[in-house]
Amino acid sequence: MWKGGNQEAVIEGSGGELGGPGSWGLQDAAGLLARASLPIMFPWPLPLGSSVLTVLLGALTSLFLWYCYRLGSQDMQALGIGSRAGGVSGMPDVCSQTGSRGSGDPGEGHRAEGLVSRRLRAYARRYSWAGMGRVRRAAQGGPGLTGGTGILGIQRPGLLFLPDLPSSPFVPRDAQRHDVELLQSSFPAILRDFGAVSWDFSGSTPLPRGWSPPLAPGCYQLLLYQAGRCQPSNCRRCPGAYRALRGLRSFMSANTFGNAGFSVLLPGARLEGRCGPTNARVRCHLGLKIPPGCELVVGGEPQCWAEGHCLLVDDSFLHTVAHNGSPEDGPRVVFIVDLWHPNVAGAERQALDFVFAPDP
């Protein structure tokens, strides 16, 4: 039972320390509550050991924050190359401006090479190098990034060369059986789509909607995917071709090396000495309209398209395309899709999709 006491004693402290001796009563509750609400004050200055520990913790925190800032800034610099590293996309025909005929600046290739290497290393820091032996050798500056001359110097990718990747100018169709069969079965629908967007290709009238300016005389193209980015208006106008693209397993649809669309070559047009940007891809040519006199030479090996059939080409080899037919024969028309090289592993594809991701 609580005994009555003096409220002033509680506040003044004559036996009123909490837990100490004294007489407490219900009338002293207000004073107790007032004391309980007072802030707890530590003695100052702190003991020497506590001061040293505080300074040490502050220094470690500052060092950690500085390290995070530097790491983040390096990653952002490596990830910020965007179109500068991946923008050497090539167009969906051998009309590509990319390859051995560059800008003429000898330092441009070295700058792009350094940017790609940094971005690959940024990917490895974020994930790992597991399963990416060829990509790692390319990033380390070995016979990788534009450093390999390939077979007898006829394979010269303009941007990325993966070492030890089996290469030949023409790839067997069985290497991409699913995608080849899907495209060949879609031949009637894709041909109808071309008929819906075709024009006279005279060059005397403004280009119809969706057609790109010719990269060379007599070379026209309409792209459904350009540098890994879908072209919505063209895809809507070509539903059969777009549906076929969506069903492919190896289409480079999330990579700036990936293009897809119609390629038209007029009679008399000829394009020589071209090399694609990388040996990590294979171009699938589906013949739509193939008049006499058309020829494709890749790595010194001549081939010709056939209507309704696919031809798999490694365009990192030096190649030439020509339409030697007469004007009465009409244009050569193929539907070209960029596929992953069949020997590029899944981990390597993910890394290259990261490095050469299209601009947002």
PDB file of N, CA, C and O in Angstrom, residues 29-97:
ATOM      1  N   ALA A  29       1.988  11.036  -8.615  1.00  0.00           N
ATOM      2  CA  ALA A  29       2.031  10.450  -9.976  1.00  0.00           C
ATOM      3  C   ALA A  29       2.392  11.486 -11.020  1.00  0.00           C
ATOM      4  O   ALA A  29       3.138  11.221 -11.965  1.00  0.00           O
ATOM      5  N   ALA A  30       1.861  12.716 -10.873  1.00  0.00           N
ATOM      6  CA  ALA A  30       2.146  13.755 -11.869  1.00  0.00           C
ATOM      7  C   ALA A  30       3.636  14.053 -11.916  1.00  0.00           C
ATOM      8  O   ALA A  30       4.241  14.228 -12.985  1.00  0.00           O
ATOM      9  N   GLY A  31       4.271  14.119 -10.752  1.00  0.00           N
ATOM     10  CA  GLY A  31       5.705  14.388 -10.724  1.00  0.00           C
ATOM     11  C   GLY A  31       6.506  13.268 -11.351  1.00  0.00           C
ATOM     12  O   GLY A  31       7.500  13.495 -12.046  1.00  0.00           O
ATOM     13  N   LEU A  32       6.114  12.021 -11.097  1.00  0.00           N
ATOM     14  CA  LEU A  32       6.809  10.883 -11.700  1.00  0.00           C
ATOM     15  C   LEU A  32       6.715  10.915 -13.219  1.00  0.00           C
ATOM     16  O   LEU A  32       7.696  10.664 -13.930  1.00  0.00           O
ATOM     17  N   LEU A  33       5.545  11.210 -13.725  1.00  0.00           N
ATOM     18  CA  LEU A  33       5.383  11.278 -15.178  1.00  0.00           C
ATOM     19  C   LEU A  33       6.220  12.395 -15.758  1.00  0.00           C
ATOM     20  O   LEU A  33       6.795  12.284 -16.855  1.00  0.00           O
ATOM     21  N   ALA A  34       6.306  13.524 -15.084  1.00  0.00           N
ATOM     22  CA  ALA A  34       7.124  14.630 -15.576  1.00  0.00           C
ATOM     23  C   ALA A  34       8.583  14.229 -15.653  1.00  0.00           C
ATOM     24  O   ALA A  34       9.308  14.562 -16.585  1.00  0.00           O
ATOM     25  N   ARG A  35       9.052  13.499 -14.681  1.00  0.00           N
ATOM     26  CA  ARG A  35      10.442  13.052 -14.685  1.00  0.00           C
ATOM     27  C   ARG A  35      10.694  12.034 -15.786  1.00  0.00           C
ATOM     28  O   ARG A  35      11.761  12.042 -16.419  1.00  0.00           O
ATOM     29  N   ALA A  36       9.739  11.146 -15.996  1.00  0.00           N
ATOM     30  CA  ALA A  36       9.916  10.111 -17.021  1.00  0.00           C
ATOM     31  C   ALA A  36      10.037  10.710 -18.408  1.00  0.00           C
ATOM     32  O   ALA A  36      10.659  10.140 -19.296  1.00  0.00           O
ATOM     33  N   SER A  37       9.431  11.883 -18.630  1.00  0.00           N
ATOM     34  CA  SER A  37       9.460  12.495 -19.956  1.00  0.00           C
ATOM     35  C   SER A  37      10.728  13.295 -20.204  1.00  0.00           C
ATOM     36  O   SER A  37      10.944  13.780 -21.319  1.00  0.00           O
ATOM     37  N   LEU A  38      11.567  13.506 -19.193  1.00  0.00           N
ATOM     38  CA  LEU A  38      12.784  14.266 -19.401  1.00  0.00           C
ATOM     39  C   LEU A  38      13.764  13.484 -20.262  1.00  0.00           C
ATOM     40  O   LEU A  38      13.878  12.261 -20.122  1.00  0.00           O
ATOM     41  N   PRO A  39      14.518  14.141 -21.226  1.00  0.00           N
ATOM     42  CA  PRO A  39      15.483  13.425 -22.065  1.00  0.00           C
ATOM     43  C   PRO A  39      16.650  12.910 -21.251  1.00  0.00           C
ATOM     44  O   PRO A  39      17.036  13.498 -20.238  1.00  0.00           O
ATOM     45  N   ILE A  40      17.202  11.788 -21.736  1.00  0.00           N
ATOM     46  CA  ILE A  40      18.360  11.196 -21.078  1.00  0.00           C
ATOM     47  C   ILE A  40      19.602  11.884 -21.606  1.00  0.00           C
ATOM     48  O   ILE A  40      19.834  11.924 -22.824  1.00  0.00           O
ATOM     49  N   MET A  41      20.435  12.425 -20.777  1.00  0.00           N
ATOM     50  CA  MET A  41      21.628  13.166 -21.175  1.00  0.00           C
ATOM     51  C   MET A  41      22.863  12.368 -20.795  1.00  0.00           C
ATOM     52  O   MET A  41      22.986  11.903 -19.655  1.00  0.00           O
ATOM     53  N   PHE A  42      23.742  12.162 -21.818  1.00  0.00           N
ATOM     54  CA  PHE A  42      24.986  11.467 -21.563  1.00  0.00           C
ATOM     55  C   PHE A  42      26.058  12.473 -21.174  1.00  0.00           C
ATOM     56  O   PHE A  42      26.021  13.633 -21.616  1.00  0.00           O
ATOM     57  N   PRO A  43      27.016  12.031 -20.458  1.00  0.00           N
ATOM     58  CA  PRO A  43      28.099  12.964 -20.070  1.00  0.00           C
ATOM     59  C   PRO A  43      28.900  13.390 -21.285  1.00  0.00           C
ATOM     60  O   PRO A  43      29.089  12.616 -22.231  1.00  0.00           O
ATOM     61  N   TRP A  44      29.353  14.586 -21.314  1.00  0.00           N
ATOM     62  CA  TRP A  44      30.130  15.128 -22.441  1.00  0.00           C
ATOM     63  C   TRP A  44      31.360  15.852 -21.859  1.00  0.00           C
ATOM     64  O   TRP A  44      31.228  16.556 -20.847  1.00  0.00           O
ATOM     65  N   PRO A  45      32.512  15.684 -22.466  1.00  0.00           N
ATOM     66  CA  PRO A  45      32.790  14.922 -23.693  1.00  0.00           C
ATOM     67  C   PRO A  45      32.744  13.426 -23.450  1.00  0.00           C
ATOM     68  O   PRO A  45      32.857  12.973 -22.320  1.00  0.00           O
ATOM     69  N   LEU A  46      32.575  12.664 -24.541  1.00  0.00           N
ATOM     70  CA  LEU A  46      32.552  11.216 -24.447  1.00  0.00           C
ATOM     71  C   LEU A  46      33.916  10.701 -24.016  1.00  0.00           C
ATOM     72  O   LEU A  46      34.941  11.353 -24.254  1.00  0.00           O
ATOM     73  N   PRO A  47      33.949   9.516 -23.469  1.00  0.00           N
ATOM     74  CA  PRO A  47      35.251   8.913 -23.155  1.00  0.00           C
ATOM     75  C   PRO A  47      36.088   8.762 -24.415  1.00  0.00           C
ATOM     76  O   PRO A  47      35.578   8.692 -25.524  1.00  0.00           O
ATOM     77  N   LEU A  48      37.399   8.675 -24.225  1.00  0.00           N
ATOM     78  CA  LEU A  48      38.310   8.632 -25.372  1.00  0.00           C
ATOM     79  C   LEU A  48      38.018   7.454 -26.292  1.00  0.00           C
ATOM     80  O   LEU A  48      38.008   7.586 -27.514  1.00  0.00           O
ATOM     81  N   GLY A  49      37.727   6.273 -25.739  1.00  0.00           N
ATOM     82  CA  GLY A  49      37.446   5.098 -26.562  1.00  0.00           C
ATOM     83  C   GLY A  49      36.223   5.299 -27.433  1.00  0.00           C
ATOM     84  O   GLY A  49      36.209   4.950 -28.606  1.00  0.00           O
ATOM     85  N   SER A  50      35.168   5.888 -26.892  1.00  0.00           N
ATOM     86  CA  SER A  50      33.951   6.127 -27.675  1.00  0.00           C
ATOM     87  C   SER A  50      34.210   7.128 -28.786  1.00  0.00           C
ATOM     88  O   SER A  50      33.698   6.998 -29.907  1.00  0.00           O
ATOM     89  N   SER A  51      34.997   8.153 -28.541  1.00  0.00           N
ATOM     90  CA  SER A  51      35.293   9.151 -29.573  1.00  0.00           C
ATOM     91  C   SER A  51      36.044   8.523 -30.740  1.00  0.00           C
ATOM     92  O   SER A  51      35.746   8.765 -31.907  1.00  0.00           O
ATOM     93  N   VAL A  52      37.046   7.708 -30.448  1.00  0.00           N
ATOM     94  CA  VAL A  52      37.813   7.048 -31.515  1.00  0.00           C
ATOM     95  C   VAL A  52      36.915   6.128 -32.333  1.00  0.00           C
ATOM     96  O   VAL A  52      36.994   6.089 -33.566  1.00  0.00           O
ATOM     97  N   LEU A  53      36.025   5.385 -31.650  1.00  0.00           N
ATOM     98  CA  LEU A  53      35.128   4.483 -32.361  1.00  0.00           C
ATOM     99  C   LEU A  53      34.181   5.252 -33.271  1.00  0.00           C
ATOM    100  O   LEU A  53      33.920   4.854 -34.418  1.00  0.00           O
ATOM    101  N   THR A  54      33.677   6.392 -32.806  1.00  0.00           N
ATOM    102  CA  THR A  54      32.772   7.202 -33.624  1.00  0.00           C
ATOM    103  C   THR A  54      33.475   7.718 -34.875  1.00  0.00           C
ATOM    104  O   THR A  54      32.946   7.670 -35.993  1.00  0.00           O
ATOM    105  N   VAL A  55      34.694   8.220 -34.705  1.00  0.00           N
ATOM    106  CA  VAL A  55      35.452   8.727 -35.855  1.00  0.00           C
ATOM    107  C   VAL A  55      35.741   7.610 -36.848  1.00  0.00           C
ATOM    108  O   VAL A  55      35.630   7.777 -38.063  1.00  0.00           O
ATOM    109  N   LEU A  56      36.090   6.419 -36.351  1.00  0.00           N
ATOM    110  CA  LEU A  56      36.391   5.288 -37.226  1.00  0.00           C
ATOM    111  C   LEU A  56      35.159   4.859 -38.017  1.00  0.00           C
ATOM    112  O   LEU A  56      35.229   4.609 -39.236  1.00  0.00           O
ATOM    113  N   LEU A  57      34.015   4.786 -37.343  1.00  0.00           N
ATOM    114  CA  LEU A  57      32.784   4.413 -38.052  1.00  0.00           C
ATOM    115  C   LEU A  57      32.429   5.448 -39.111  1.00  0.00           C
ATOM    116  O   LEU A  57      32.002   5.120 -40.220  1.00  0.00           O
ATOM    117  N   GLY A  58      32.603   6.724 -38.805  1.00  0.00           N
ATOM    118  CA  GLY A  58      32.327   7.758 -39.794  1.00  0.00           C
ATOM    119  C   GLY A  58      33.241   7.655 -41.002  1.00  0.00           C
ATOM    120  O   GLY A  58      32.809   7.819 -42.145  1.00  0.00           O
ATOM    121  N   ALA A  59      34.546   7.377 -40.756  1.00  0.00           N
ATOM    122  CA  ALA A  59      35.486   7.251 -41.871  1.00  0.00           C
ATOM    123  C   ALA A  59      35.138   6.052 -42.747  1.00  0.00           C
ATOM    124  O   ALA A  59      35.177   6.128 -43.979  1.00  0.00           O
ATOM    125  N   LEU A  60      34.791   4.912 -42.125  1.00  0.00           N
ATOM    126  CA  LEU A  60      34.425   3.728 -42.903  1.00  0.00           C
ATOM    127  C   LEU A  60      33.167   3.970 -43.721  1.00  0.00           C
ATOM    128  O   LEU A  60      33.056   3.542 -44.881  1.00  0.00           O
ATOM    129  N   THR A  61      32.189   4.664 -43.137  1.00  0.00           N
ATOM    130  CA  THR A  61      30.960   4.973 -43.875  1.00  0.00           C
ATOM    131  C   THR A  61      31.252   5.867 -45.076  1.00  0.00           C
ATOM    132  O   THR A  61      30.752   5.643 -46.180  1.00  0.00           O
ATOM    133  N   SER A  62      32.077   6.886 -44.882  1.00  0.00           N
ATOM    134  CA  SER A  62      32.433   7.775 -45.995  1.00  0.00           C
ATOM    135  C   SER A  62      33.166   7.024 -47.092  1.00  0.00           C
ATOM    136  O   SER A  62      32.919   7.220 -48.286  1.00  0.00           O
ATOM    137  N   LEU A  63      34.092   6.125 -46.702  1.00  0.00           N
ATOM    138  CA  LEU A  63      34.835   5.350 -47.689  1.00  0.00           C
ATOM    139  C   LEU A  63      33.906   4.437 -48.481  1.00  0.00           C
ATOM    140  O   LEU A  63      34.031   4.300 -49.703  1.00  0.00           O
ATOM    141  N   PHE A  64      32.939   3.816 -47.786  1.00  0.00           N
ATOM    142  CA  PHE A  64      31.997   2.943 -48.470  1.00  0.00           C
ATOM    143  C   PHE A  64      31.133   3.720 -49.468  1.00  0.00           C
ATOM    144  O   PHE A  64      30.911   3.281 -50.602  1.00  0.00           O
ATOM    145  N   LEU A  65      30.659   4.893 -49.063  1.00  0.00           N
ATOM    146  CA  LEU A  65      29.849   5.711 -49.963  1.00  0.00           C
ATOM    147  C   LEU A  65      30.655   6.170 -51.170  1.00  0.00           C
ATOM    148  O   LEU A  65      30.156   6.193 -52.308  1.00  0.00           O
ATOM    149  N   TRP A  66      31.912   6.526 -50.966  1.00  0.00           N
ATOM    150  CA  TRP A  66      32.761   6.933 -52.088  1.00  0.00           C
ATOM    151  C   TRP A  66      32.975   5.776 -53.057  1.00  0.00           C
ATOM    152  O   TRP A  66      32.941   5.949 -54.267  1.00  0.00           O
ATOM    153  N   TYR A  67      33.190   4.569 -52.510  1.00  0.00           N
ATOM    154  CA  TYR A  67      33.375   3.395 -53.379  1.00  0.00           C
ATOM    155  C   TYR A  67      32.122   3.123 -54.206  1.00  0.00           C
ATOM    156  O   TYR A  67      32.201   2.846 -55.409  1.00  0.00           O
ATOM    157  N   CYS A  68      30.947   3.208 -53.574  1.00  0.00           N
ATOM    158  CA  CYS A  68      29.695   2.989 -54.307  1.00  0.00           C
ATOM    159  C   CYS A  68      29.529   4.024 -55.412  1.00  0.00           C
ATOM    160  O   CYS A  68      29.086   3.710 -56.520  1.00  0.00           O
ATOM    161  N   TYR A  69      29.881   5.258 -55.126  1.00  0.00           N
ATOM    162  CA  TYR A  69      29.766   6.307 -56.141  1.00  0.00           C
ATOM    163  C   TYR A  69      30.680   6.028 -57.323  1.00  0.00           C
ATOM    164  O   TYR A  69      30.276   6.142 -58.478  1.00  0.00           O
ATOM    165  N   ARG A  70      31.947   5.665 -57.057  1.00  0.00           N
ATOM    166  CA  ARG A  70      32.870   5.403 -58.147  1.00  0.00           C
ATOM    167  C   ARG A  70      32.428   4.211 -58.971  1.00  0.00           C
ATOM    168  O   ARG A  70      32.488   4.229 -60.207  1.00  0.00           O
ATOM    169  N   LEU A  71      31.988   3.139 -58.314  1.00  0.00           N
ATOM    170  CA  LEU A  71      31.535   1.951 -59.038  1.00  0.00           C
ATOM    171  C   LEU A  71      30.326   2.270 -59.891  1.00  0.00           C
ATOM    172  O   LEU A  71      30.233   1.867 -61.054  1.00  0.00           O
ATOM    173  N   GLY A  72      29.381   3.028 -59.332  1.00  0.00           N
ATOM    174  CA  GLY A  72      28.197   3.388 -60.103  1.00  0.00           C
ATOM    175  C   GLY A  72      28.515   4.284 -61.275  1.00  0.00           C
ATOM    176  O   GLY A  72      27.971   4.124 -62.364  1.00  0.00           O
ATOM    177  N   SER A  73      29.436   5.228 -61.086  1.00  0.00           N
ATOM    178  CA  SER A  73      29.780   6.120 -62.195  1.00  0.00           C
ATOM    179  C   SER A  73      30.482   5.367 -63.310  1.00  0.00           C
ATOM    180  O   SER A  73      30.266   5.632 -64.482  1.00  0.00           O
ATOM    181  N   GLN A  74      31.340   4.393 -62.968  1.00  0.00           N
ATOM    182  CA  GLN A  74      31.991   3.594 -64.002  1.00  0.00           C
ATOM    183  C   GLN A  74      30.984   2.777 -64.770  1.00  0.00           C
ATOM    184  O   GLN A  74      31.048   2.658 -65.994  1.00  0.00           O
ATOM    185  N   ASP A  75      30.019   2.169 -64.066  1.00  0.00           N
ATOM    186  CA  ASP A  75      28.993   1.395 -64.758  1.00  0.00           C
ATOM    187  C   ASP A  75      28.173   2.270 -65.678  1.00  0.00           C
ATOM    188  O   ASP A  75      27.847   1.886 -66.796  1.00  0.00           O
ATOM    189  N   MET A  76      27.820   3.475 -65.211  1.00  0.00           N
ATOM    190  CA  MET A  76      27.017   4.353 -66.057  1.00  0.00           C
ATOM    191  C   MET A  76      27.790   4.790 -67.289  1.00  0.00           C
ATOM    192  O   MET A  76      27.232   4.903 -68.372  1.00  0.00           O
ATOM    193  N   GLN A  77      29.081   5.029 -67.149  1.00  0.00           N
ATOM    194  CA  GLN A  77      29.864   5.375 -68.323  1.00  0.00           C
ATOM    195  C   GLN A  77      29.919   4.223 -69.293  1.00  0.00           C
ATOM    196  O   GLN A  77      29.839   4.401 -70.507  1.00  0.00           O
ATOM    197  N   ALA A  78      30.045   3.003 -68.763  1.00  0.00           N
ATOM    198  CA  ALA A  78      30.112   1.853 -69.654  1.00  0.00           C
ATOM    199  C   ALA A  78      28.771   1.551 -70.284  1.00  0.00           C
ATOM    200  O   ALA A  78      28.684   1.147 -71.437  1.00  0.00           O
ATOM    201  N   LEU A  79      27.695   1.760 -69.524  1.00  0.00           N
ATOM    202  CA  LEU A  79      26.371   1.454 -70.061  1.00  0.00           C
ATOM    203  C   LEU A  79      25.846   2.555 -70.957  1.00  0.00           C
ATOM    204  O   LEU A  79      24.884   2.368 -71.684  1.00  0.00           O
ATOM    205  N   GLY A  80      26.465   3.715 -70.926  1.00  0.00           N
ATOM    206  CA  GLY A  80      25.924   4.847 -71.653  1.00  0.00           C
ATOM    207  C   GLY A  80      26.345   4.938 -73.092  1.00  0.00           C
ATOM    208  O   GLY A  80      26.111   5.944 -73.745  1.00  0.00           O
ATOM    209  N   ILE A  81      27.002   3.901 -73.636  1.00  0.00           N
ATOM    210  CA  ILE A  81      27.476   4.019 -75.005  1.00  0.00           C
ATOM    211  C   ILE A  81      26.342   3.905 -75.990  1.00  0.00           C
ATOM    212  O   ILE A  81      26.440   4.404 -77.098  1.00  0.00           O
ATOM    213  N   GLY A  82      25.256   3.182 -75.608  1.00  0.00           N
ATOM    214  CA  GLY A  82      24.048   3.149 -76.438  1.00  0.00           C
ATOM    215  C   GLY A  82      24.326   2.898 -77.892  1.00  0.00           C
ATOM    216  O   GLY A  82      24.920   1.915 -78.274  1.00  0.00           O
ATOM    217  N   SER A  83      23.875   3.833 -78.682  1.00  0.00           N
ATOM    218  CA  SER A  83      23.984   3.666 -80.117  1.00  0.00           C
ATOM    219  C   SER A  83      25.406   3.826 -80.608  1.00  0.00           C
ATOM    220  O   SER A  83      25.724   3.388 -81.704  1.00  0.00           O
ATOM    221  N   ARG A  84      26.300   4.448 -79.795  1.00  0.00           N
ATOM    222  CA  ARG A  84      27.660   4.617 -80.291  1.00  0.00           C
ATOM    223  C   ARG A  84      28.351   3.273 -80.444  1.00  0.00           C
ATOM    224  O   ARG A  84      29.110   3.057 -81.378  1.00  0.00           O
ATOM    225  N   ALA A  85      28.088   2.320 -79.531  1.00  0.00           N
ATOM    226  CA  ALA A  85      28.702   1.004 -79.670  1.00  0.00           C
ATOM    227  C   ALA A  85      27.828   0.078 -80.465  1.00  0.00           C
ATOM    228  O   ALA A  85      28.307  -0.717 -81.246  1.00  0.00           O
ATOM    229  N   GLY A  86      26.523   0.144 -80.240  1.00  0.00           N
ATOM    230  CA  GLY A  86      25.641  -0.782 -80.907  1.00  0.00           C
ATOM    231  C   GLY A  86      25.020  -0.235 -82.152  1.00  0.00           C
ATOM    232  O   GLY A  86      24.320  -0.936 -82.870  1.00  0.00           O
ATOM    233  N   GLY A  87      25.245   1.037 -82.438  1.00  0.00           N
ATOM    234  CA  GLY A  87      24.573   1.643 -83.567  1.00  0.00           C
ATOM    235  C   GLY A  87      25.126   1.250 -84.898  1.00  0.00           C
ATOM    236  O   GLY A  87      24.579   1.614 -85.924  1.00  0.00           O
ATOM    237  N   VAL A  88      26.244   0.500 -84.933  1.00  0.00           N
ATOM    238  CA  VAL A  88      26.747   0.018 -86.209  1.00  0.00           C
ATOM    239  C   VAL A  88      25.920  -1.197 -86.551  1.00  0.00           C
ATOM    240  O   VAL A  88      26.340  -2.325 -86.433  1.00  0.00           O
ATOM    241  N   SER A  89      24.701  -0.954 -86.932  1.00  0.00           N
ATOM    242  CA  SER A  89      23.738  -2.045 -86.991  1.00  0.00           C
ATOM    243  C   SER A  89      23.753  -2.769 -88.298  1.00  0.00           C
ATOM    244  O   SER A  89      23.446  -3.941 -88.375  1.00  0.00           O
ATOM    245  N   GLY A  90      24.060  -2.112 -89.366  1.00  0.00           N
ATOM    246  CA  GLY A  90      23.910  -2.741 -90.661  1.00  0.00           C
ATOM    247  C   GLY A  90      22.456  -2.761 -91.049  1.00  0.00           C
ATOM    248  O   GLY A  90      21.562  -2.820 -90.225  1.00  0.00           O
ATOM    249  N   MET A  91      22.160  -2.718 -92.304  1.00  0.00           N
ATOM    250  CA  MET A  91      20.795  -2.771 -92.759  1.00  0.00           C
ATOM    251  C   MET A  91      20.505  -4.167 -93.275  1.00  0.00           C
ATOM    252  O   MET A  91      21.404  -4.954 -93.518  1.00  0.00           O
ATOM    253  N   PRO A  92      19.251  -4.523 -93.443  1.00  0.00           N
ATOM    254  CA  PRO A  92      18.934  -5.900 -93.755  1.00  0.00           C
ATOM    255  C   PRO A  92      19.246  -6.277 -95.185  1.00  0.00           C
ATOM    256  O   PRO A  92      18.453  -6.906 -95.853  1.00  0.00           O
ATOM    257  N   ASP A  93      20.365  -5.866 -95.696  1.00  0.00           N
ATOM    258  CA  ASP A  93      20.806  -6.302 -97.008  1.00  0.00           C
ATOM    259  C   ASP A  93      22.294  -6.093 -97.091  1.00  0.00           C
ATOM    260  O   ASP A  93      22.890  -5.455 -96.246  1.00  0.00           O
ATOM    261  N   VAL A  94      22.904  -6.616 -98.110  1.00  0.00           N
ATOM    262  CA  VAL A  94      24.322  -6.369 -98.320  1.00  0.00           C
ATOM    263  C   VAL A  94      24.548  -4.939 -98.756  1.00  0.00           C
ATOM    264  O   VAL A  94      25.668  -4.532 -99.004  1.00  0.00           O
ATOM    265  N   CYS A  95      23.505  -4.161 -98.837  1.00  0.00           N
ATOM    266  CA  CYS A  95      23.649  -2.732 -99.082  1.00  0.00           C
ATOM    267  C   CYS A  95      24.203  -2.015 -97.855  1.00  0.00           C
ATOM    268  O   CYS A  95      24.332  -0.803 -97.864  1.00  0.00           O
ATOM    269  N   SER A  96      24.483  -2.760 -96.788  1.00  0.00           N
ATOM    270  CA  SER A  96      24.909  -2.135 -95.536  1.00  0.00           C
ATOM    271  C   SER A  96      26.121  -1.260 -95.732  1.00  0.00           C
ATOM    272  O   SER A  96      27.067  -1.593 -96.396  1.00  0.00           O
ATOM    273  N   GLN A  97      26.074  -0.104 -95.047  1.00  0.00           N
ATOM    274  CA  GLN A  97      27.219   0.785 -95.028  1.00  0.00           C
ATOM    275  C   GLN A  97      28.249   0.322 -94.005  1.00  0.00           C
ATOM    276  O   GLN A  97      29.327   0.882 -93.919  1.00  0.00           O
TER     277      GLN A  97
END
